[in-house]
Coordinates of C-alpha atoms in Angstrom, one line a residue:
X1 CA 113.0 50.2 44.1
X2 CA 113.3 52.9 46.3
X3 CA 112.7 56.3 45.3
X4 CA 114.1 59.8 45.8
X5 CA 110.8 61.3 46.0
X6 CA 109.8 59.9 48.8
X7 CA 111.8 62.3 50.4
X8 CA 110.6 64.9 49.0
X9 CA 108.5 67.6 51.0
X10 CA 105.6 68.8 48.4
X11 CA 105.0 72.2 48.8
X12 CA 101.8 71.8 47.2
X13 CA 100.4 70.8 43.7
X14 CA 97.2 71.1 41.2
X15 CA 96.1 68.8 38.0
X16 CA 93.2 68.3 35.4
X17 CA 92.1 64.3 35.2
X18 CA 91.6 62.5 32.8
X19 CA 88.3 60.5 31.8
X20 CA 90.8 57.8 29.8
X21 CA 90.9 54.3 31.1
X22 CA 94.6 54.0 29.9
X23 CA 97.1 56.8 29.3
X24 CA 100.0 55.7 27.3
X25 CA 103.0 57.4 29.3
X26 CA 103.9 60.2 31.5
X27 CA 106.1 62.7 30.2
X28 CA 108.0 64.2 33.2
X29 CA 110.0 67.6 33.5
X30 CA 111.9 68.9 36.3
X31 CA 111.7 73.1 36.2
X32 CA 113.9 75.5 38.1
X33 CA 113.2 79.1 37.0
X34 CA 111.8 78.6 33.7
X35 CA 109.4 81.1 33.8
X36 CA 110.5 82.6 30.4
X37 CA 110.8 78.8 28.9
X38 CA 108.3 76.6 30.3
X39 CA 105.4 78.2 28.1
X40 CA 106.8 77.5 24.6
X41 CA 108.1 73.9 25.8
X42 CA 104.4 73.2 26.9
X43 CA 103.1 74.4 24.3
X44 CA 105.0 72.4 21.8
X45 CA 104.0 69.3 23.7
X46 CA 100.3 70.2 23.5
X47 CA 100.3 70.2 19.5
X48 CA 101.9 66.5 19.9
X49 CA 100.1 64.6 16.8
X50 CA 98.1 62.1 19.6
X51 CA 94.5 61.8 21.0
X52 CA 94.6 64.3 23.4
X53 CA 94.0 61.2 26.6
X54 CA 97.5 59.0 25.2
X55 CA 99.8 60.6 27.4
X56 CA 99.5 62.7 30.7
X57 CA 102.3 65.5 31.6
X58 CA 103.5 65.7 34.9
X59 CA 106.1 69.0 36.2
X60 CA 108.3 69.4 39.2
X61 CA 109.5 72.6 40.1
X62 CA 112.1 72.8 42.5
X63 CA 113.6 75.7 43.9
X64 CA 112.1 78.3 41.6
X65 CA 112.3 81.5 42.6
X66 CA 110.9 83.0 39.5
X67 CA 107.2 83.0 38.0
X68 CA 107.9 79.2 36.6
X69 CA 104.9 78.4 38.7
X70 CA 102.4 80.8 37.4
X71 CA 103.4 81.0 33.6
X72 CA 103.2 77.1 33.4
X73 CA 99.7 77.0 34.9
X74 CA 98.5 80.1 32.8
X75 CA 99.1 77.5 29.9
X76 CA 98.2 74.6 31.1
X77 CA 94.5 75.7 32.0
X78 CA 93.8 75.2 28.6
X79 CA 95.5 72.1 28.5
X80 CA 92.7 69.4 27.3
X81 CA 95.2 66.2 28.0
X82 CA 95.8 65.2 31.8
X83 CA 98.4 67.2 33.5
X84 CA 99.9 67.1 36.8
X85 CA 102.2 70.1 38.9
X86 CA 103.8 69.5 42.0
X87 CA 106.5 72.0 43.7
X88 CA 108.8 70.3 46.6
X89 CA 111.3 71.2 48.1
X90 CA 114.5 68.3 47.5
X91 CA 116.2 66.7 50.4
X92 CA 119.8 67.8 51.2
X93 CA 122.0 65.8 49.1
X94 CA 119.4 65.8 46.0
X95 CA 118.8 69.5 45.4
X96 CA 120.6 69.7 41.9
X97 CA 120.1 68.6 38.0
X98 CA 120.5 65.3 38.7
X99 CA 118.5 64.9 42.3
X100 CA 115.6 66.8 40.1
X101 CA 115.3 64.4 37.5
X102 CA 115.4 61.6 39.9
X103 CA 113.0 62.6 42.0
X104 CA 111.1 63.8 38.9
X105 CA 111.4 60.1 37.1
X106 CA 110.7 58.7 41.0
X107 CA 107.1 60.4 40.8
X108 CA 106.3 59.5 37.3
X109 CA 106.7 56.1 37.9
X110 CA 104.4 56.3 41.0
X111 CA 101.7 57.2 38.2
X112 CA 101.8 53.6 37.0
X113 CA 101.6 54.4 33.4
X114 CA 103.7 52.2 31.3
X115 CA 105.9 54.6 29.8
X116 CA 107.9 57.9 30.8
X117 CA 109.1 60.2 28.9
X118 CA 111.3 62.7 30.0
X119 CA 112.8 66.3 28.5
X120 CA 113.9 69.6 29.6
X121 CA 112.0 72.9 30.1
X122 CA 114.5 74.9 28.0
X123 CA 113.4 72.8 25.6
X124 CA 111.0 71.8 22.6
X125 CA 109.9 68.6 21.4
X126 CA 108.8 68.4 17.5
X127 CA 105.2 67.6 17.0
X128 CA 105.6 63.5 16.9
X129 CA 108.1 63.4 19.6
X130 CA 105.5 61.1 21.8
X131 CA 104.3 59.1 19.2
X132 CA 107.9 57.9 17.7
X133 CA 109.5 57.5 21.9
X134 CA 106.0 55.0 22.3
X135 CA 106.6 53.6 18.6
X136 CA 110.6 52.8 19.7
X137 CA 109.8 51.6 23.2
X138 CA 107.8 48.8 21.4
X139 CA 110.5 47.3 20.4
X140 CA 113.1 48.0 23.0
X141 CA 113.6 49.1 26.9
X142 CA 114.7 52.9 26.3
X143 CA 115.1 55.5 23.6
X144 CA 117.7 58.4 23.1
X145 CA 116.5 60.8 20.6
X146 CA 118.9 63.4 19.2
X147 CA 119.7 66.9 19.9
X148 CA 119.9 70.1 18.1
X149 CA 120.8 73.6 19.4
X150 CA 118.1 76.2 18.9
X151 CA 119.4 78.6 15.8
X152 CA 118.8 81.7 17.0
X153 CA 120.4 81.4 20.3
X154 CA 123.5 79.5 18.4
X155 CA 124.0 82.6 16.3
X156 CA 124.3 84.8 19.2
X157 CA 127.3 82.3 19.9
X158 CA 130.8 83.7 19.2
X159 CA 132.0 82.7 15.7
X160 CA 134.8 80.5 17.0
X161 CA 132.4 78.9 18.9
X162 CA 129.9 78.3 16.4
X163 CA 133.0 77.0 14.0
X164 CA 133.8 74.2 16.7
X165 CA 130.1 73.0 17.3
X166 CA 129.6 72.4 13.7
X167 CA 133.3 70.5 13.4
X168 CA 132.4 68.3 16.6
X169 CA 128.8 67.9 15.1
X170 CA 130.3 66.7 12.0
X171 CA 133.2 64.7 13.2
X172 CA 130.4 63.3 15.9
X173 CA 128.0 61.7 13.2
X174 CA 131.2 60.4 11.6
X175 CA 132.1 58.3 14.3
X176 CA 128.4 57.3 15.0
X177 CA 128.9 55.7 11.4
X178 CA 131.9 53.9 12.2
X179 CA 130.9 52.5 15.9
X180 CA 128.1 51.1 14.2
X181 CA 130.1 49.6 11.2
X182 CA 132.6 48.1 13.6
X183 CA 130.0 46.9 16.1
X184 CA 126.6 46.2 14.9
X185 CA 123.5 46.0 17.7
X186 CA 119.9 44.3 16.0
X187 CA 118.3 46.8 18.9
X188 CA 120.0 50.0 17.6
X189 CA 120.4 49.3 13.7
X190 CA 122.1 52.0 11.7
X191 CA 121.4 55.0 11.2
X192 CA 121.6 55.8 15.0
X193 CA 123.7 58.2 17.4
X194 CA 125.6 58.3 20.4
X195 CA 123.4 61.4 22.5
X196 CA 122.1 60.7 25.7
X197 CA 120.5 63.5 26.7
X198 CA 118.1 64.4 29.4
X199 CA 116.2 66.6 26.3
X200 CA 114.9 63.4 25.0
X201 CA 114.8 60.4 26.9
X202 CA 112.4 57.7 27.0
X203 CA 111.7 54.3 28.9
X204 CA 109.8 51.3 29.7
X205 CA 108.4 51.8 33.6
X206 CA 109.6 48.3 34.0
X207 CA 112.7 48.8 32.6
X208 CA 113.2 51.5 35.0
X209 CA 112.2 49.9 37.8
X210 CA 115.0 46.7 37.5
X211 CA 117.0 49.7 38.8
X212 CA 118.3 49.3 42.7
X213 CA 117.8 53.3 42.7
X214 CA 117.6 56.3 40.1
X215 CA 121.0 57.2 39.4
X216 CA 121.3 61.1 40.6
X217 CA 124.7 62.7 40.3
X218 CA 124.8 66.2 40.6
X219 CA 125.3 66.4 36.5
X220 CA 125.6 63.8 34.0
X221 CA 122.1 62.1 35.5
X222 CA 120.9 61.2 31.8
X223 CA 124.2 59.6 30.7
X224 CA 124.3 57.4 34.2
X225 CA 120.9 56.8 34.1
X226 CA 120.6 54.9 30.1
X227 CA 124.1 53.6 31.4
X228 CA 122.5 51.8 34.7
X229 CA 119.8 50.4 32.5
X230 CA 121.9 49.0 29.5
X231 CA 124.3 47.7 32.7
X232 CA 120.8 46.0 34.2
X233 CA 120.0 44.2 30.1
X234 CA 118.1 47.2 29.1
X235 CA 117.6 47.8 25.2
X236 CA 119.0 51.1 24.4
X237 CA 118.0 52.4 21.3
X238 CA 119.2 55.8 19.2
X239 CA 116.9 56.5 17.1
X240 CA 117.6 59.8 14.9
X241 CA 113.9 60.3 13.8
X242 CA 113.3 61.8 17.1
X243 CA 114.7 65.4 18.0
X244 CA 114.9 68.2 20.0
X245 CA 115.8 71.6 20.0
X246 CA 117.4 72.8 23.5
X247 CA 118.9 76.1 24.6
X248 CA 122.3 77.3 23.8
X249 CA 121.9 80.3 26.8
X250 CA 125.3 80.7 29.0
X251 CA 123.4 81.4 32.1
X252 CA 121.9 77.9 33.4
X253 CA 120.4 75.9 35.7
X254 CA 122.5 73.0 36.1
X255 CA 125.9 73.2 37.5
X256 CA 128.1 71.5 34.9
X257 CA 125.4 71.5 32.5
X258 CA 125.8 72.8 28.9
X259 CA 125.5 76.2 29.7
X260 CA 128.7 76.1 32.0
X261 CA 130.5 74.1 29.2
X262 CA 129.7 77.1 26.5
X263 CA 130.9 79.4 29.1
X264 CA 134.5 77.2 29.7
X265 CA 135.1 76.6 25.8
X266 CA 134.4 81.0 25.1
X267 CA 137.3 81.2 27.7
X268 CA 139.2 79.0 26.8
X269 CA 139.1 78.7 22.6
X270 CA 141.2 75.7 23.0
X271 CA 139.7 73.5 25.7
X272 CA 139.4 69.6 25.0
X273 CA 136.2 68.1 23.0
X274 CA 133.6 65.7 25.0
X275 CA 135.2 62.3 25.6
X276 CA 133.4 60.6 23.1
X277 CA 135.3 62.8 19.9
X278 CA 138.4 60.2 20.5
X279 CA 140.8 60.1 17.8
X280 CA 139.0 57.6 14.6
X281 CA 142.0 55.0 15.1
X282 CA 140.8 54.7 19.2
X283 CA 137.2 54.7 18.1
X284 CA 137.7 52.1 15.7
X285 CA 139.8 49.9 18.3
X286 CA 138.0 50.6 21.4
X287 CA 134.6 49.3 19.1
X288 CA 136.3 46.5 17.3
X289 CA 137.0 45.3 20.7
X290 CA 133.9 45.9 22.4
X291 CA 132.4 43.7 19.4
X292 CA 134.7 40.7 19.9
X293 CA 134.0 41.1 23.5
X294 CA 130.3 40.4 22.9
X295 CA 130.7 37.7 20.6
X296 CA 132.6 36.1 23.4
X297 CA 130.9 37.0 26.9
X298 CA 128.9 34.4 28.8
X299 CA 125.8 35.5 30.8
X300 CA 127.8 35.0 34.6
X301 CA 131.6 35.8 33.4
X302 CA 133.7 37.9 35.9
X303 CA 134.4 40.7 33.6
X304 CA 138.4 40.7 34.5
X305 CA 138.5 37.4 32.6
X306 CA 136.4 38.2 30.3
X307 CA 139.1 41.0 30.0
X308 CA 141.7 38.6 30.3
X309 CA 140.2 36.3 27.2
X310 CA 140.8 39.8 24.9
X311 CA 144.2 40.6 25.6
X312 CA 143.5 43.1 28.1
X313 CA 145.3 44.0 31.3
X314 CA 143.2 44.9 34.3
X315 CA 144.3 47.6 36.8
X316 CA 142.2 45.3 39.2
X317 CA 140.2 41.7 39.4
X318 CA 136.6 40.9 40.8
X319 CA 135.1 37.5 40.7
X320 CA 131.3 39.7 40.6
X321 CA 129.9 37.5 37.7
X322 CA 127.9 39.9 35.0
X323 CA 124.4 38.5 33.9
X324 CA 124.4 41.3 31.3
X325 CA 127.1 41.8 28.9
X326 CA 127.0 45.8 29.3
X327 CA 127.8 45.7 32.8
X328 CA 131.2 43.8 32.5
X329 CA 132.0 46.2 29.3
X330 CA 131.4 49.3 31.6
X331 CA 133.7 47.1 33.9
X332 CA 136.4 46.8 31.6
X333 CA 136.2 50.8 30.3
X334 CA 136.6 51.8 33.6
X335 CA 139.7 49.3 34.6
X336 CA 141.7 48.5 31.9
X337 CA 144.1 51.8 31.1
X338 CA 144.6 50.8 27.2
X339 CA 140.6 51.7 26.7
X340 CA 141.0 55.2 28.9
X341 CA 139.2 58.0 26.8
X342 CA 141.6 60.9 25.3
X343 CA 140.1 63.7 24.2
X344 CA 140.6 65.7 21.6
X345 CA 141.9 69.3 21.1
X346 CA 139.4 71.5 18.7
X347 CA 142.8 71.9 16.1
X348 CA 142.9 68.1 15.7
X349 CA 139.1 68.1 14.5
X350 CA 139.7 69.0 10.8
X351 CA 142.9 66.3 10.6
X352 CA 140.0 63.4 12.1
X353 CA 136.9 64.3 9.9
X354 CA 138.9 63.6 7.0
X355 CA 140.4 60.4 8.9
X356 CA 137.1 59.2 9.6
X357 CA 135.7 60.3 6.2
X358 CA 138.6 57.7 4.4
X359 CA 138.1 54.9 7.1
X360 CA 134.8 54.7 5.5
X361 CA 135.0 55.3 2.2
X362 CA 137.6 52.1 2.6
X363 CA 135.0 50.3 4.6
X364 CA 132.2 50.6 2.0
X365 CA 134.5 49.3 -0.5
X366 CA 135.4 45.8 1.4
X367 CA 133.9 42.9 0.2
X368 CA 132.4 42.2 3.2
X369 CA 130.4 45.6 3.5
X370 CA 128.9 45.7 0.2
X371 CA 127.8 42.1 0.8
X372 CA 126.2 43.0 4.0
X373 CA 124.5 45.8 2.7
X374 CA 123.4 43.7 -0.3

């Protein structure tokens, strides 16, 4: 697989090694002007509840014009695990969010260990956030933990804003119930979620290097990234035990990042949710029909016909057979017009908790739930 850092020009870099014959993982950040963050993230991940030589932590700063450079190593000279720093300089074409993590992810795997973690630097990682990514990854390819907003910085958050976050939060795990009642998955067993952020990401090196090339958009990098993986057989798993607390600052790093989307919804009170709060009744179709897909789909079957075989109208065919039955689903999202996502307007939020709320109160009372749960 080729990698993006490769074509990165190091600047230069420092580390403390490691006397351990095997490390566990790597978890790998990418830092742009976190001076004022970096120090509490690392310090969170030092008080992880591990022998200090199970997992080694490697940073690359890019572009900071700050002291991110200075204040990480101030902390990490204490640092007892194996560490590793390394500023660069990104190639033209990679020198945003999603470049960073690439390249980031590129160099992690060059360490060979057989894990890598990933989260952000405006972040911080609860005390068994290692040990619960290395306890999933044994039983699948790669792990989405969940994500909370730091308190403090949400109540600084206008109180409109703050209303709508809670609604979307609630209506969010709602839906989470229901995708997984429609469409059950033995790797991602309820309770689970539907976050894929680049807070709390973890993976099997093997799994990530089935990948052609680290997907590395300019933003959305950790949703294209599990997305490339489940569409190459990958495991996905959403486990809710593991969580992190991110920033809710308007001033960010990442163009199109979550700082930019606070900014957009305290201008405009009424903008539309994230694409995944779809109305309960499109939730519950688009999932009922992703499940009879899967009961149906043959390792090698074109994904139009596959389409086809459901009811479903194309906008276009391919005869590319699918060895993986996420790839032709992504296929079908993205070409039939009856599955195109419609978001939400924040007013409709209230009307759709309690619609999802009564879908599954009237699910839990089919015969077929309670049977299943029995």
């Amino acid at each position: 697989m080729p990698h993006p850092a490769h074509a990165s020009l190091v600047l230069r870099e420092v580390g403390h090694a490691s006397q351990a014959s095997v490390i566990r993982c790597t978890v790998a950040i990418p830092v742009r002007n976190e001076a004022e963050r970096i120090p509490s993230c690392l310090r969170a991940l030092h008080d992880q509840r591990l022998r200090n030589d199970a997992f080694g932590l490697l940073l690359v700063l890019n572009g900071c014009t700050d002291a991110s450079w200075c204040r990480a190593l101030d902390v990490l000279a204490h640092w007892q695990r194996p560490w590793h720093m390394v500023e660069c300089v990104l190639p033209t074409g990679l020198d945003h969010a999603g470049g960073a993590r690439a390249v980031t992810l590129g160099m992690a795997l060059g360490r060979g260990t057989p894990a890598v973690l990933t989260t952000d630097a405006d972040s911080l990682v609860g005390p068994d956030w290692v040990a619960l990514n290395l306890a999933a990854l044994e039983h699948g390819d790669v792990v989405a933990g969940d994500v909370d907003i730091r308190h403090d910085e949400q109540l600084a958050l206008p109180a409109h804003l703050i209303v709508r976050q809670r609604l979307e939060a609630t209506y969010g795990a709602l839906l989470d119930e229901i995708e997984a009642c429609c469409d059950p998955l033995e790797h991602d067993p309820w309770p689970n979620h539907r976050t894929r952020s680049g807070a709390s990401l973890g993976f099997r090196a093997d799994a990530l290097r089935r990948l052609p090339a680290l997907p590395a958009p300019p933003c959305g990098e950790d949703r294209a990234l599990v997305a490339a993986l489940a569409a190459h057989g990958a495991r996905v798993r959403h486990d809710t035990r593991i969580r992190v607390r991110t920033s809710a600052r308007l001033t960010g790093r990442a163009r199109g990042g979550m700082a930019d989307t606070l900014r957009h919804r305290i201008r405009r009170e009424n903008a539309r949710c994230d694409p995944m709060l779809e109305a309960t009744n499109r939730l519950v179709m688009r999932a009922s029909v992703r499940a009879r897909a899967r009961a149906v789909f043959e390792p090698g079957m074109p994904p139009h016909l596959l389409a086809m075989h459901l009811g479903l109208v194309p906008g276009r065919l391919t005869d590319e057979p699918c060895p993986y039955f996420e790839r032709a689903w992504q296929w079908i999202e993205a070409n039939v017009s009856a599955l195109a996502r419609k978001p939400l307007s924040p007013a409709a939020l209230p009307t759709q908790i309690e619609l999802a709320r009564d879908w599954l109160r009237r699910a839990s009372e089919a015969p077929s739930r309670r049977e299943a749960a029995a």
